[in-house]
């Protein structure tokens, strides 16, 4: 009888050990799948959900939260008079987008320039500027309040320098590219300097991770 109790106890302990091991394997596998690993810039597990906003696009239409839904949006904050960072970043985004198109990965992708100089960047100016880099790109502006309805949510700050004698001025702003997911959440930030091949790789990794964990 005693031996039976000892044997039963040993079997029970062994069963607990096996159950614990199996649970550990399952749990570790779950967190491995839910863990972004080494994807730089991915804001996980709590991406910021954007709230309703209202800007004006290059065709003078209202552009709000609904136009981010069901799209992957590469968003850059700059301005058309920018002498260096903006044209370089827009050219990189154009190369990124074209290569994604060639590989069949751009069907649900849009590229957006949000002006931090809305006084000079009218819809007409934005349309000409974005089309120079890619006719499919979107330019957003409006009045200052409309632009800030988006920039404040993402935490974008900018600074207008003093005007020179000809009325020209520079604007300090972020050089990062922001990735918004199809649920209109700020999911990743790509810091400068930008490389189109690296952006494409990280985007594909992020999209695969999103599909597995959304």
Short mmCIF file of N, CA and C in Angstrom, two decimals, residues 95-158:
data_model
loop_
_atom_site.label_atom_id
_atom_site.label_comp_id
_atom_site.label_asym_id
_atom_site.label_seq_id
_atom_site.Cartn_x
_atom_site.Cartn_y
_atom_site.Cartn_z
N UNK A 95 11.46 55.91 -53.92
CA UNK A 95 12.15 54.66 -54.26
C UNK A 95 11.56 53.49 -53.48
N UNK A 96 11.27 53.73 -52.21
CA UNK A 96 10.65 52.69 -51.38
C UNK A 96 9.33 52.24 -51.97
N UNK A 97 8.49 53.21 -52.33
CA UNK A 97 7.16 52.91 -52.86
C UNK A 97 7.24 52.20 -54.20
N UNK A 98 8.12 52.65 -55.07
CA UNK A 98 8.24 52.03 -56.40
C UNK A 98 8.71 50.58 -56.29
N UNK A 99 9.65 50.33 -55.40
CA UNK A 99 10.13 48.96 -55.22
C UNK A 99 9.05 48.08 -54.60
N UNK A 100 8.26 48.63 -53.69
CA UNK A 100 7.14 47.87 -53.13
C UNK A 100 6.10 47.57 -54.22
N UNK A 101 5.91 48.51 -55.12
CA UNK A 101 5.00 48.27 -56.24
C UNK A 101 5.51 47.12 -57.11
N UNK A 102 6.80 47.13 -57.40
CA UNK A 102 7.36 46.09 -58.26
C UNK A 102 7.23 44.70 -57.65
N UNK A 103 7.29 44.63 -56.32
CA UNK A 103 7.19 43.33 -55.66
C UNK A 103 5.76 42.98 -55.28
N UNK A 104 4.81 43.85 -55.65
CA UNK A 104 3.40 43.59 -55.37
C UNK A 104 3.01 43.86 -53.92
N UNK A 105 3.77 44.68 -53.22
CA UNK A 105 3.52 44.94 -51.81
C UNK A 105 2.94 46.33 -51.53
N UNK A 106 2.54 47.06 -52.56
CA UNK A 106 2.13 48.45 -52.36
C UNK A 106 0.64 48.68 -52.55
N UNK A 107 -0.12 47.61 -52.73
CA UNK A 107 -1.55 47.77 -53.03
C UNK A 107 -2.28 48.53 -51.94
N UNK A 108 -1.90 48.31 -50.67
CA UNK A 108 -2.58 48.97 -49.56
C UNK A 108 -1.66 49.97 -48.86
N UNK A 109 -0.72 50.54 -49.63
CA UNK A 109 0.26 51.49 -49.06
C UNK A 109 0.01 52.88 -49.62
N UNK A 110 0.11 53.90 -48.76
CA UNK A 110 0.05 55.27 -49.21
C UNK A 110 1.16 56.08 -48.52
N UNK A 111 1.65 57.09 -49.23
CA UNK A 111 2.72 57.94 -48.71
C UNK A 111 2.17 59.35 -48.56
N UNK A 112 2.39 59.93 -47.38
CA UNK A 112 1.76 61.21 -47.04
C UNK A 112 2.80 62.20 -46.54
N UNK A 113 2.81 63.39 -47.13
CA UNK A 113 3.59 64.51 -46.62
C UNK A 113 2.64 65.46 -45.90
N UNK A 114 2.90 65.71 -44.62
CA UNK A 114 2.11 66.67 -43.85
C UNK A 114 2.93 67.94 -43.70
N UNK A 115 2.41 69.06 -44.16
CA UNK A 115 3.17 70.31 -44.12
C UNK A 115 3.20 70.91 -42.71
N UNK A 116 4.40 71.30 -42.28
CA UNK A 116 4.54 72.05 -41.03
C UNK A 116 4.72 73.54 -41.34
N UNK A 117 4.39 73.90 -42.58
CA UNK A 117 4.44 75.30 -43.01
C UNK A 117 3.18 75.59 -43.83
N UNK A 118 2.01 75.39 -43.22
CA UNK A 118 0.77 75.48 -43.99
C UNK A 118 0.49 76.87 -44.56
N UNK A 119 1.08 77.91 -43.99
CA UNK A 119 0.84 79.25 -44.52
C UNK A 119 1.38 79.40 -45.94
N UNK A 120 2.52 78.78 -46.23
CA UNK A 120 3.08 78.84 -47.59
C UNK A 120 2.67 77.64 -48.43
N UNK A 121 2.36 76.53 -47.78
CA UNK A 121 2.05 75.30 -48.52
C UNK A 121 0.55 75.14 -48.72
N UNK A 122 0.05 75.82 -49.73
CA UNK A 122 -1.36 75.66 -50.10
C UNK A 122 -1.56 74.29 -50.73
N UNK A 123 -2.82 73.94 -50.95
CA UNK A 123 -3.12 72.66 -51.61
C UNK A 123 -2.49 72.61 -52.99
N UNK A 124 -2.53 73.71 -53.70
CA UNK A 124 -1.94 73.76 -55.04
C UNK A 124 -0.43 73.53 -54.99
N UNK A 125 0.23 74.17 -54.03
CA UNK A 125 1.67 74.01 -53.88
C UNK A 125 2.01 72.57 -53.50
N UNK A 126 1.25 72.01 -52.57
CA UNK A 126 1.49 70.63 -52.14
C UNK A 126 1.27 69.64 -53.28
N UNK A 127 0.28 69.90 -54.10
CA UNK A 127 -0.01 68.99 -55.21
C UNK A 127 1.15 68.95 -56.19
N UNK A 128 1.69 70.12 -56.50
CA UNK A 128 2.82 70.19 -57.43
C UNK A 128 4.06 69.54 -56.82
N UNK A 129 4.28 69.78 -55.54
CA UNK A 129 5.47 69.27 -54.86
C UNK A 129 5.44 67.75 -54.75
N UNK A 130 4.34 67.20 -54.26
CA UNK A 130 4.27 65.75 -54.10
C UNK A 130 4.30 65.03 -55.44
N UNK A 131 3.65 65.61 -56.44
CA UNK A 131 3.62 64.99 -57.77
C UNK A 131 5.01 64.96 -58.40
N UNK A 132 5.86 65.89 -58.04
CA UNK A 132 7.22 65.90 -58.57
C UNK A 132 7.95 64.62 -58.16
N UNK A 133 7.70 64.15 -56.95
CA UNK A 133 8.34 62.92 -56.48
C UNK A 133 7.57 61.68 -56.91
N UNK A 134 6.25 61.75 -56.81
CA UNK A 134 5.42 60.62 -57.21
C UNK A 134 3.97 61.11 -57.32
N UNK A 135 3.33 60.92 -58.46
CA UNK A 135 1.96 61.42 -58.64
C UNK A 135 0.95 60.77 -57.70
N UNK A 136 1.32 59.65 -57.08
CA UNK A 136 0.40 58.99 -56.16
C UNK A 136 0.53 59.46 -54.72
N UNK A 137 1.51 60.32 -54.44
CA UNK A 137 1.72 60.76 -53.07
C UNK A 137 0.65 61.77 -52.66
N UNK A 138 0.42 61.84 -51.36
CA UNK A 138 -0.61 62.72 -50.80
C UNK A 138 0.06 63.85 -50.03
N UNK A 139 -0.43 65.06 -50.18
CA UNK A 139 0.06 66.21 -49.42
C UNK A 139 -1.05 66.75 -48.55
N UNK A 140 -0.77 66.97 -47.28
CA UNK A 140 -1.79 67.46 -46.35
C UNK A 140 -1.39 68.81 -45.77
N UNK A 141 -2.37 69.70 -45.71
CA UNK A 141 -2.17 71.01 -45.12
C UNK A 141 -3.48 71.50 -44.52
N UNK A 142 -3.79 72.77 -44.81
CA UNK A 142 -4.97 73.39 -44.22
C UNK A 142 -4.52 74.55 -43.36
N UNK A 143 -5.37 75.00 -42.45
CA UNK A 143 -4.91 76.05 -41.54
C UNK A 143 -4.13 75.40 -40.39
N UNK A 144 -3.53 76.24 -39.56
CA UNK A 144 -2.67 75.72 -38.50
C UNK A 144 -3.42 74.79 -37.56
N UNK A 145 -4.64 75.11 -37.25
CA UNK A 145 -5.43 74.29 -36.34
C UNK A 145 -5.69 72.92 -36.94
N UNK A 146 -5.96 72.88 -38.24
CA UNK A 146 -6.21 71.61 -38.89
C UNK A 146 -4.96 70.73 -38.91
N UNK A 147 -3.83 71.33 -39.20
CA UNK A 147 -2.58 70.57 -39.21
C UNK A 147 -2.26 70.06 -37.80
N UNK A 148 -2.47 70.90 -36.81
CA UNK A 148 -2.16 70.50 -35.43
C UNK A 148 -3.10 69.42 -34.91
N UNK A 149 -4.26 69.27 -35.54
CA UNK A 149 -5.16 68.19 -35.11
C UNK A 149 -4.54 66.82 -35.35
N UNK A 150 -3.54 66.77 -36.22
CA UNK A 150 -2.81 65.53 -36.46
C UNK A 150 -1.44 65.55 -35.78
N UNK A 151 -0.71 66.64 -35.94
CA UNK A 151 0.67 66.67 -35.42
C UNK A 151 0.72 66.53 -33.90
N UNK A 152 -0.24 67.09 -33.20
CA UNK A 152 -0.23 67.00 -31.74
C UNK A 152 -0.41 65.56 -31.27
N UNK A 153 -1.19 64.80 -32.01
CA UNK A 153 -1.41 63.40 -31.61
C UNK A 153 -0.14 62.57 -31.74
N UNK A 154 0.64 62.86 -32.75
CA UNK A 154 1.85 62.09 -33.00
C UNK A 154 3.03 62.65 -32.21
N UNK A 155 2.88 63.86 -31.72
CA UNK A 155 3.94 64.46 -30.92
C UNK A 155 4.98 65.18 -31.76
N UNK A 156 4.55 65.71 -32.90
CA UNK A 156 5.47 66.42 -33.77
C UNK A 156 5.61 67.87 -33.32
N UNK A 157 6.85 68.31 -33.17
CA UNK A 157 7.13 69.71 -32.83
C UNK A 157 7.92 70.34 -33.98
N UNK A 158 7.69 71.60 -34.22
CA UNK A 158 8.48 72.30 -35.23
C UNK A 158 8.67 73.74 -34.80
#
